[in-house]
Amino acid sequence: MTTLICRSCGEADDLAGGAWRCPCGGLFDLAFSPGAPAIRPPGSTTHDAPWSLWRYREVLPFRSDSVIWPSVTLGEGMTPLVALGPGVQVKLDFLMPTLSFKDRGSAVLVAKAAELGVRRLVADSSGNAGTSIAAYAARAGIAADVFVPSHAADQKVRQLRGFGASVHRVSGSRSDVAAAAIDHVDHTASFYASHVYNPLFHHGTKTYVYELYEQLDGRLPDTLVIPAGNGTLLLGASIGIQELLATGRVQRSPRLVVVQAAACAPLAHAWRMRTAQSVAIPDPGTDPRNANPTVAEGIAISAPPRLDQMLDAVCDSGGAVVTVSDEAILTARRDLARLGIDVEPTAAATFAGWRDVAALHPRPPSTSVVVALTGAGLKSPSDKAGHP
Ligand SMILES: *Cc1c(COP(=O)(O)O)cnc(C)c1O
Ligand SMILES: [Zn+2]
């Protein structure tokens, strides 16, 4: 049984029951605390350890004899860590089956859905999450209904259809799209494979941190730089860090430096209020009906449902939230491309945020930083995306 715990009232629920939210309206976390993972020393032969995030399956909520995940995995995870300068590395987390880090969460969430015997699932997103869920649903033989905004790019809709998903275009804001998806879930016997509400997704993205721990020879960097829209990588990273702390694998949390686009920065605002920091964050003035307030579409989420949890994750780590302008994002994208790394603007935002922090607060040379690069350049059209 996979147990969910409501963050608001503390009631437990069984994931198999299909509720995506507590009857009280609260959001679910997963009731799950794994033991210490068997981390293989680098260079050891890995006959028993798949070259994918499933090498950490001891810390994932599956039975050790589960035969489901091998039929759902597309080999996601184990992405390269590349040095860009002394103590600064980027993790190429866009080198994934559908070219974004979302595959970490989707693989785990859809494998669990398959284990529960789900026949139909629903997802809502116009971007990488929808594509990713649709690909894994196809692999698992689960029918997918994906709800997207009416202005979603044709190339994305084509890709969703290519994966065999039924695409539902919804006019209005992103919340309207989510509402249509939830309505469909409520009126059909579908499983809501939400990357925002379903905590299984965060247990997939936490493998980002386990991989770093193994790649860095049993350590974590001093600082992790992470983008945030709905916070799935942020919350996953936070869970992974808490687990490694709880099992004594690490003694101290890395600082989580979280990056948002200046034009849509609810977490930055919340962080500034909580810490009374006077950082210069332009007023977003974001109209939620505006499709793209920023070139960083993947992090343009004006009201993330897990905002409080995201803020706790940043504060618990002693981290910070920074914002970047579209201009800085496009410059960062061009500069990364000049280094041979082509990422989409949403991913370049993270690098831009890191550069601002590094310029303002020079870092002791002995410290280490890892910047997540989350989405591939081919994901976005070149005209509006500042290709060199
Ligand atoms: C989804 C996405 C993000 C942001 O992830 P959240 O879970 O919304 O915080 C960042 N980069 C890329 C490329 C994405 O697809
Ligand atoms: Zn509740």
CSV table of C-alpha atoms and ligand atoms in Angstrom, one decimal:
chain,number,residue,atom,x,y,z
A,1,MET,CA,0.0,0.0,0.0
A,2,THR,CA,1.2,3.4,-0.9
A,3,THR,CA,0.1,5.8,1.8
A,4,LEU,CA,-0.6,9.5,1.3
A,5,ILE,CA,-0.6,12.0,4.2
A,6,CYS,CA,-2.6,15.3,4.1
A,7,ARG,CA,-0.4,18.3,4.7
A,8,SER,CA,-3.3,20.2,6.2
A,9,CYS,CA,-5.2,17.8,8.5
A,10,GLY,CA,-2.8,14.9,8.8
A,11,GLU,CA,-5.2,12.2,7.7
A,12,ALA,CA,-3.9,9.2,5.8
A,13,ASP,CA,-5.2,8.0,2.5
A,14,ASP,CA,-4.3,5.1,0.2
A,15,LEU,CA,-3.0,6.2,-3.2
A,16,ALA,CA,-5.0,3.3,-4.8
A,17,GLY,CA,-8.2,5.0,-3.7
A,18,GLY,CA,-7.5,7.6,-6.5
A,19,ALA,CA,-8.1,10.8,-4.5
A,20,TRP,CA,-5.7,13.5,-5.8
A,21,ARG,CA,-6.4,15.8,-2.9
A,22,CYS,CA,-7.6,15.3,0.7
A,23,PRO,CA,-11.4,15.7,1.3
A,24,CYS,CA,-10.4,18.7,3.5
A,25,GLY,CA,-8.8,20.3,0.4
A,26,GLY,CA,-5.3,19.7,1.6
A,27,LEU,CA,-2.4,18.5,-0.6
A,28,PHE,CA,-0.8,15.1,-0.1
A,29,ASP,CA,2.7,14.1,0.7
A,30,LEU,CA,3.9,10.6,0.6
A,31,ALA,CA,4.3,8.7,3.9
A,32,PHE,CA,7.5,7.0,3.1
A,33,SER,CA,11.0,7.0,4.6
A,34,PRO,CA,13.5,4.8,2.9
A,35,GLY,CA,16.5,3.3,4.5
A,36,ALA,CA,20.1,4.1,3.4
A,37,PRO,CA,20.5,3.4,-0.3
A,38,ALA,CA,23.2,1.1,-1.5
A,39,ILE,CA,25.3,3.6,-3.4
A,40,ARG,CA,27.9,1.9,-5.6
A,41,PRO,CA,31.4,3.3,-5.6
A,42,PRO,CA,32.2,5.1,-8.9
A,43,GLY,CA,33.9,2.8,-11.4
A,44,SER,CA,32.5,-0.4,-9.9
A,45,THR,CA,30.8,-2.8,-12.2
A,46,THR,CA,27.1,-2.3,-12.2
A,47,HIS,CA,25.6,-5.6,-13.3
A,48,ASP,CA,23.1,-5.4,-10.5
A,49,ALA,CA,22.5,-1.6,-10.8
A,50,PRO,CA,20.7,-0.3,-13.8
A,51,TRP,CA,22.2,2.7,-15.6
A,52,SER,CA,19.2,4.8,-14.8
A,53,LEU,CA,17.5,6.3,-11.8
A,54,TRP,CA,16.2,2.9,-11.0
A,55,ARG,CA,19.6,2.1,-9.5
A,56,TYR,CA,18.1,4.0,-6.5
A,57,ARG,CA,15.0,1.9,-6.3
A,58,GLU,CA,15.6,1.0,-2.7
A,59,VAL,CA,14.7,4.6,-1.9
A,60,LEU,CA,11.6,4.6,-4.2
A,61,PRO,CA,8.2,3.4,-3.0
A,62,PHE,CA,8.2,0.1,-4.9
A,63,ARG,CA,8.5,-3.4,-3.5
A,64,SER,CA,12.0,-4.8,-4.1
A,65,ASP,CA,10.5,-7.6,-6.3
A,66,SER,CA,8.4,-5.2,-8.4
A,67,VAL,CA,8.5,-6.3,-12.1
A,68,ILE,CA,6.5,-3.3,-13.2
A,69,TRP,CA,9.2,-0.5,-13.5
A,70,PRO,CA,11.4,-2.5,-15.9
A,71,SER,CA,8.5,-2.4,-18.4
A,72,VAL,CA,7.9,1.3,-17.9
A,73,THR,CA,11.4,2.8,-17.8
A,74,LEU,CA,12.9,4.5,-20.8
A,75,GLY,CA,16.4,4.6,-19.3
A,76,GLU,CA,15.9,8.0,-17.6
A,77,GLY,CA,18.5,9.5,-15.3
A,78,MET,CA,22.3,9.2,-14.8
A,79,THR,CA,22.8,12.5,-16.6
A,80,PRO,CA,26.2,14.0,-17.1
A,81,LEU,CA,27.9,16.4,-14.7
A,82,VAL,CA,30.1,18.8,-16.6
A,83,ALA,CA,32.7,21.3,-15.2
A,84,LEU,CA,32.3,24.9,-16.4
A,85,GLY,CA,35.0,26.4,-14.1
A,86,PRO,CA,36.6,25.9,-10.8
A,87,GLY,CA,34.0,24.4,-8.4
A,88,VAL,CA,31.2,25.0,-10.9
A,89,GLN,CA,29.4,22.2,-12.6
A,90,VAL,CA,26.3,21.9,-14.7
A,91,LYS,CA,24.1,18.8,-14.6
A,92,LEU,CA,22.8,18.1,-18.1
A,93,ASP,CA,19.4,16.9,-16.9
A,94,PHE,CA,17.8,17.5,-20.3
A,95,LEU,CA,19.6,14.4,-21.6
A,96,MET,CA,16.5,12.4,-21.0
A,97,PRO,CA,14.1,10.4,-23.1
A,98,THR,CA,11.8,13.4,-23.7
A,99,LEU,CA,14.5,16.0,-23.3
A,100,SER,CA,13.6,17.4,-19.9
A,101,PHE,CA,14.2,16.5,-16.2
A,102,LYS,CA,10.4,15.9,-15.9
A,103,ASP,CA,11.1,12.3,-17.0
A,104,ARG,CA,12.4,11.6,-13.5
A,105,GLY,CA,9.0,12.3,-12.0
A,106,SER,CA,7.0,10.8,-14.8
A,107,ALA,CA,8.8,7.5,-14.9
A,108,VAL,CA,8.2,6.9,-11.2
A,109,LEU,CA,4.6,8.3,-11.2
A,110,VAL,CA,3.5,6.3,-14.3
A,111,ALA,CA,5.3,3.1,-13.0
A,112,LYS,CA,3.2,3.4,-9.8
A,113,ALA,CA,0.0,4.0,-11.8
A,114,ALA,CA,0.8,0.8,-13.9
A,115,GLU,CA,1.4,-1.1,-10.6
A,116,LEU,CA,-2.0,0.1,-9.4
A,117,GLY,CA,-3.6,-1.3,-12.6
A,118,VAL,CA,-4.5,2.2,-13.9
A,119,ARG,CA,-6.0,2.0,-17.5
A,120,ARG,CA,-6.5,5.7,-18.1
A,121,LEU,CA,-4.7,8.7,-16.8
A,122,VAL,CA,-5.1,12.5,-17.1
A,123,ALA,CA,-2.4,15.1,-17.2
A,124,ASP,CA,-2.5,18.9,-17.7
A,125,SER,CA,0.4,21.0,-19.0
A,126,SER,CA,1.3,22.7,-22.2
A,127,GLY,CA,4.9,21.9,-21.9
A,128,ASN,CA,7.4,19.3,-20.9
A,129,ALA,CA,5.4,17.7,-18.1
A,130,GLY,CA,2.6,16.8,-20.5
A,131,THR,CA,4.9,15.4,-23.1
A,132,SER,CA,6.8,13.4,-20.5
A,133,ILE,CA,3.7,11.9,-18.9
A,134,ALA,CA,2.3,11.0,-22.4
A,135,ALA,CA,5.5,9.2,-23.4
A,136,TYR,CA,5.6,7.1,-20.2
A,137,ALA,CA,1.8,6.4,-20.5
A,138,ALA,CA,2.5,5.1,-24.1
A,139,ARG,CA,5.3,2.9,-22.8
A,140,ALA,CA,3.1,1.5,-20.0
A,141,GLY,CA,0.1,0.9,-22.3
A,142,ILE,CA,-2.0,3.4,-20.4
A,143,ALA,CA,-4.4,5.7,-22.3
A,144,ALA,CA,-3.6,9.4,-21.7
A,145,ASP,CA,-5.9,12.4,-21.8
A,146,VAL,CA,-3.7,15.5,-21.8
A,147,PHE,CA,-5.3,19.0,-21.3
A,148,VAL,CA,-3.4,21.9,-22.8
A,149,PRO,CA,-4.1,25.6,-23.3
A,150,SER,CA,-5.7,26.5,-26.6
A,151,HIS,CA,-2.6,28.4,-27.5
A,152,ALA,CA,-0.2,25.5,-27.0
A,153,ALA,CA,2.3,25.2,-29.7
A,154,ASP,CA,1.4,23.0,-32.6
A,155,GLN,CA,4.7,21.1,-32.4
A,156,LYS,CA,3.9,20.1,-28.8
A,157,VAL,CA,0.4,19.0,-29.7
A,158,ARG,CA,1.8,16.9,-32.5
A,159,GLN,CA,4.2,15.3,-30.2
A,160,LEU,CA,1.5,14.5,-27.7
A,161,ARG,CA,-0.6,12.9,-30.5
A,162,GLY,CA,2.5,11.1,-31.6
A,163,PHE,CA,2.6,9.4,-28.2
A,164,GLY,CA,-1.0,8.4,-28.7
A,165,ALA,CA,-2.5,10.8,-26.2
A,166,SER,CA,-5.9,12.4,-26.6
A,167,VAL,CA,-5.3,16.1,-26.6
A,168,HIS,CA,-7.9,18.5,-25.1
A,169,ARG,CA,-7.4,22.1,-25.9
A,170,VAL,CA,-8.9,24.5,-23.3
A,171,SER,CA,-9.2,28.2,-23.7
A,172,GLY,CA,-8.4,30.5,-20.7
A,173,SER,CA,-5.6,30.5,-18.2
A,174,ARG,CA,-3.5,27.6,-16.9
A,175,SER,CA,-5.9,27.3,-13.9
A,176,ASP,CA,-8.8,26.9,-16.4
A,177,VAL,CA,-6.8,24.1,-18.0
A,178,ALA,CA,-6.2,22.4,-14.6
A,179,ALA,CA,-9.9,22.8,-13.7
A,180,ALA,CA,-10.9,21.1,-17.0
A,181,ALA,CA,-8.5,18.2,-16.3
A,182,ILE,CA,-9.8,17.8,-12.7
A,183,ASP,CA,-13.4,17.9,-14.0
A,184,HIS,CA,-12.5,15.1,-16.4
A,185,VAL,CA,-10.9,13.1,-13.6
A,186,ASP,CA,-14.0,13.6,-11.4
A,187,HIS,CA,-16.3,12.4,-14.2
A,188,THR,CA,-14.3,9.4,-15.5
A,189,ALA,CA,-12.5,6.6,-13.7
A,190,SER,CA,-9.2,8.2,-14.6
A,191,PHE,CA,-6.0,8.6,-12.5
A,192,TYR,CA,-4.8,12.2,-12.2
A,193,ALA,CA,-1.1,11.9,-13.1
A,194,SER,CA,-0.5,15.5,-11.9
A,195,HIS,CA,3.1,16.5,-11.5
A,196,VAL,CA,2.0,19.2,-9.1
A,197,TYR,CA,-0.5,17.3,-6.8
A,198,ASN,CA,0.8,13.7,-6.9
A,199,PRO,CA,3.8,13.4,-4.5
A,200,LEU,CA,5.1,10.3,-6.3
A,201,PHE,CA,6.4,12.8,-8.9
A,202,HIS,CA,8.6,14.5,-6.3
A,203,HIS,CA,10.0,11.1,-5.3
A,204,GLY,CA,11.1,10.7,-8.9
A,205,THR,CA,12.8,14.1,-9.1
A,206,LYS,CA,14.6,13.4,-5.8
A,207,THR,CA,16.8,11.0,-7.6
A,208,TYR,CA,18.6,14.1,-9.0
A,209,VAL,CA,20.2,14.5,-5.6
A,210,TYR,CA,21.0,10.8,-5.2
A,211,GLU,CA,22.8,10.9,-8.6
A,212,LEU,CA,24.8,13.9,-7.5
A,213,TYR,CA,25.8,12.2,-4.3
A,214,GLU,CA,27.1,9.2,-6.3
A,215,GLN,CA,28.7,11.3,-9.0
A,216,LEU,CA,30.5,13.4,-6.4
A,217,ASP,CA,31.9,10.4,-4.6
A,218,GLY,CA,29.6,10.5,-1.6
A,219,ARG,CA,29.2,14.2,-1.1
A,220,LEU,CA,26.8,16.9,-2.1
A,221,PRO,CA,27.8,20.3,-3.4
A,222,ASP,CA,27.7,23.4,-1.1
A,223,THR,CA,25.1,25.0,-3.4
A,224,LEU,CA,22.4,23.7,-5.7
A,225,VAL,CA,21.0,26.1,-8.2
A,226,ILE,CA,17.5,25.0,-9.3
A,227,PRO,CA,14.7,26.6,-11.4
A,228,ALA,CA,11.2,26.8,-9.9
A,229,GLY,CA,7.7,27.1,-11.4
A,230,ASN,CA,5.6,24.5,-9.6
A,231,GLY,CA,8.7,23.4,-7.7
A,232,THR,CA,8.9,19.7,-8.6
A,233,LEU,CA,12.7,19.7,-8.9
A,234,LEU,CA,13.0,22.0,-5.8
A,235,LEU,CA,10.7,19.8,-3.7
A,236,GLY,CA,12.3,16.6,-5.0
A,237,ALA,CA,15.8,17.9,-4.2
A,238,SER,CA,14.7,18.8,-0.8
A,239,ILE,CA,13.2,15.4,-0.1
A,240,GLY,CA,16.4,13.7,-1.4
A,241,ILE,CA,18.6,15.9,0.9
A,242,GLN,CA,16.4,15.3,3.9
A,243,GLU,CA,16.6,11.5,3.3
A,244,LEU,CA,20.4,11.6,3.0
A,245,LEU,CA,20.6,13.7,6.2
A,246,ALA,CA,18.2,11.3,8.0
A,247,THR,CA,20.3,8.3,7.1
A,248,GLY,CA,23.6,10.0,8.0
A,249,ARG,CA,24.9,10.0,4.5
A,250,VAL,CA,25.5,13.8,4.6
A,251,GLN,CA,25.8,16.0,7.6
A,252,ARG,CA,24.6,19.3,6.2
A,253,SER,CA,22.2,20.5,3.5
A,254,PRO,CA,23.4,22.3,0.4
A,255,ARG,CA,22.0,25.8,0.1
A,256,LEU,CA,19.2,25.8,-2.4
A,257,VAL,CA,19.4,28.8,-4.7
A,258,VAL,CA,16.2,28.9,-6.6
A,259,VAL,CA,15.7,30.9,-9.8
A,260,GLN,CA,12.5,32.4,-11.2
A,261,ALA,CA,11.8,34.7,-14.1
A,262,ALA,CA,11.3,38.3,-13.0
A,263,ALA,CA,8.0,38.6,-14.9
A,264,CYS,CA,6.5,35.7,-12.9
A,265,ALA,CA,8.1,35.3,-9.5
A,266,PRO,CA,5.6,34.3,-6.7
A,267,LEU,CA,8.2,32.4,-4.8
A,268,ALA,CA,10.7,35.2,-4.9
A,269,HIS,CA,8.0,37.5,-3.5
A,270,ALA,CA,7.1,35.1,-0.8
A,271,TRP,CA,10.7,34.6,0.2
A,272,ARG,CA,11.3,38.3,0.3
A,273,MET,CA,8.3,38.7,2.6
A,274,ARG,CA,9.4,35.9,4.9
A,275,THR,CA,13.0,36.9,5.2
A,276,ALA,CA,12.4,40.7,4.9
A,277,GLN,CA,15.2,40.8,2.3
A,278,SER,CA,15.3,43.8,0.1
A,279,VAL,CA,16.1,42.3,-3.2
A,280,ALA,CA,15.1,44.2,-6.3
A,281,ILE,CA,12.3,42.2,-7.8
A,282,PRO,CA,10.2,44.0,-10.4
A,283,ASP,CA,6.5,43.9,-9.8
A,284,PRO,CA,5.4,41.1,-12.1
A,285,GLY,CA,2.0,42.6,-12.9
A,286,THR,CA,1.4,39.3,-14.6
A,287,ASP,CA,-1.9,38.7,-16.2
A,288,PRO,CA,-2.5,35.0,-15.6
A,289,ARG,CA,-4.3,34.9,-19.0
A,290,ASN,CA,-1.2,36.1,-20.7
A,291,ALA,CA,0.2,33.0,-22.3
A,292,ASN,CA,3.9,33.9,-22.0
A,293,PRO,CA,4.8,36.6,-19.6
A,294,THR,CA,8.4,35.6,-20.0
A,295,VAL,CA,10.6,33.6,-22.5
A,296,ALA,CA,11.0,31.1,-19.6
A,297,GLU,CA,7.6,29.6,-20.2
A,298,GLY,CA,8.3,26.4,-18.2
A,299,ILE,CA,8.7,28.4,-14.9
A,300,ALA,CA,5.9,31.0,-15.6
A,301,ILE,CA,3.5,29.7,-12.9
A,302,SER,CA,1.8,32.6,-11.2
A,303,ALA,CA,0.1,30.6,-8.4
A,304,PRO,CA,1.9,27.3,-7.6
A,305,PRO,CA,-0.3,25.2,-5.3
A,306,ARG,CA,2.7,24.1,-3.2
A,307,LEU,CA,4.1,27.6,-2.7
A,308,ASP,CA,4.4,27.3,1.1
A,309,GLN,CA,6.2,24.0,0.8
A,310,MET,CA,8.6,25.4,-1.7
A,311,LEU,CA,9.3,28.4,0.6
A,312,ASP,CA,10.0,26.0,3.5
A,313,ALA,CA,12.4,24.0,1.3
A,314,VAL,CA,14.4,27.1,0.4
A,315,CYS,CA,14.4,28.5,4.0
A,316,ASP,CA,15.3,25.1,5.6
A,317,SER,CA,18.4,24.9,3.4
A,318,GLY,CA,19.5,28.4,4.2
A,319,GLY,CA,19.1,29.2,0.5
A,320,ALA,CA,17.7,32.1,-1.5
A,321,VAL,CA,15.4,32.9,-4.3
A,322,VAL,CA,16.6,35.1,-7.2
A,323,THR,CA,14.9,36.5,-10.3
A,324,VAL,CA,16.3,37.1,-13.8
A,325,SER,CA,15.1,39.3,-16.7
A,326,ASP,CA,14.3,37.9,-20.1
A,327,GLU,CA,17.3,39.7,-21.4
A,328,ALA,CA,19.6,37.9,-19.0
A,329,ILE,CA,18.0,34.6,-19.8
A,330,LEU,CA,18.5,35.0,-23.6
A,331,THR,CA,22.1,36.1,-23.0
A,332,ALA,CA,22.7,33.1,-20.8
A,333,ARG,CA,21.2,30.8,-23.4
A,334,ARG,CA,23.5,32.3,-26.1
A,335,ASP,CA,26.6,32.0,-23.8
A,336,LEU,CA,25.8,28.4,-23.0
A,337,ALA,CA,25.4,27.6,-26.7
A,338,ARG,CA,28.8,29.1,-27.2
A,339,LEU,CA,30.1,26.5,-24.8
A,340,GLY,CA,28.4,23.7,-26.8
A,341,ILE,CA,25.4,23.4,-24.5
A,342,ASP,CA,22.0,24.2,-26.1
A,343,VAL,CA,19.2,24.6,-23.6
A,344,GLU,CA,15.7,26.1,-23.8
A,345,PRO,CA,15.2,29.6,-22.3
A,346,THR,CA,13.6,28.1,-19.2
A,347,ALA,CA,16.7,26.2,-18.5
A,348,ALA,CA,19.0,29.1,-19.3
A,349,ALA,CA,17.2,31.1,-16.7
A,350,THR,CA,18.8,28.9,-14.0
A,351,PHE,CA,22.3,29.6,-15.4
A,352,ALA,CA,21.5,33.3,-15.6
A,353,GLY,CA,20.4,33.3,-11.9
A,354,TRP,CA,23.6,31.6,-10.9
A,355,ARG,CA,25.7,34.1,-12.8
A,356,ASP,CA,24.0,37.0,-11.0
A,357,VAL,CA,24.5,35.4,-7.6
A,358,ALA,CA,28.2,34.7,-8.3
A,359,ALA,CA,28.8,38.3,-9.4
A,360,LEU,CA,27.2,39.7,-6.3
A,361,HIS,CA,28.6,37.3,-3.8
A,362,PRO,CA,32.0,36.0,-4.7
A,363,ARG,CA,32.3,32.4,-3.5
A,364,PRO,CA,35.2,31.0,-1.5
A,365,PRO,CA,37.2,29.0,-4.0
A,366,SER,CA,36.9,25.8,-2.0
A,367,THR,CA,33.1,25.6,-2.3
A,368,SER,CA,31.2,23.8,-5.0
A,369,VAL,CA,28.1,24.6,-7.0
A,370,VAL,CA,25.9,22.5,-9.3
A,371,VAL,CA,23.5,24.2,-11.7
A,372,ALA,CA,20.6,22.2,-13.1
A,373,LEU,CA,20.1,22.5,-16.8
A,374,THR,CA,16.6,21.1,-17.2
A,375,GLY,CA,15.4,21.3,-20.8
A,376,ALA,CA,16.9,20.9,-24.3
A,377,GLY,CA,17.3,23.7,-26.8
A,378,LEU,CA,15.4,21.9,-29.5
A,379,LYS,CA,12.3,22.1,-27.2
A,380,SER,CA,11.8,25.7,-28.2
A,381,PRO,CA,11.4,27.5,-31.5
A,382,SER,CA,14.6,29.4,-32.5
A,383,ASP,CA,13.0,32.6,-33.6
A,384,LYS,CA,11.8,33.9,-30.2
A,385,ALA,CA,14.4,32.0,-28.2
A,386,GLY,CA,17.5,34.0,-28.9
A,387,HIS,CA,19.5,31.4,-30.8
A,388,PRO,CA,23.0,32.6,-31.8
B,1,LIG,C1,8.9,22.1,-15.7
B,1,LIG,C2,10.3,22.8,-16.0
B,1,LIG,C3,10.9,23.6,-15.1
B,1,LIG,C4,10.3,24.0,-13.8
B,1,LIG,O1,9.9,22.9,-13.0
B,1,LIG,P1,8.8,23.0,-11.9
B,1,LIG,O2,8.5,21.7,-11.4
B,1,LIG,O3,7.6,23.7,-12.5
B,1,LIG,O4,9.4,23.9,-10.8
B,1,LIG,C5,12.2,24.1,-15.4
B,1,LIG,N1,12.8,23.8,-16.5
B,1,LIG,C6,12.2,23.0,-17.5
B,1,LIG,C7,12.9,22.8,-18.7
B,1,LIG,C8,10.9,22.5,-17.2
B,1,LIG,O5,10.3,21.7,-18.1
B,2,ZN,ZN,-6.8,16.8,4.9
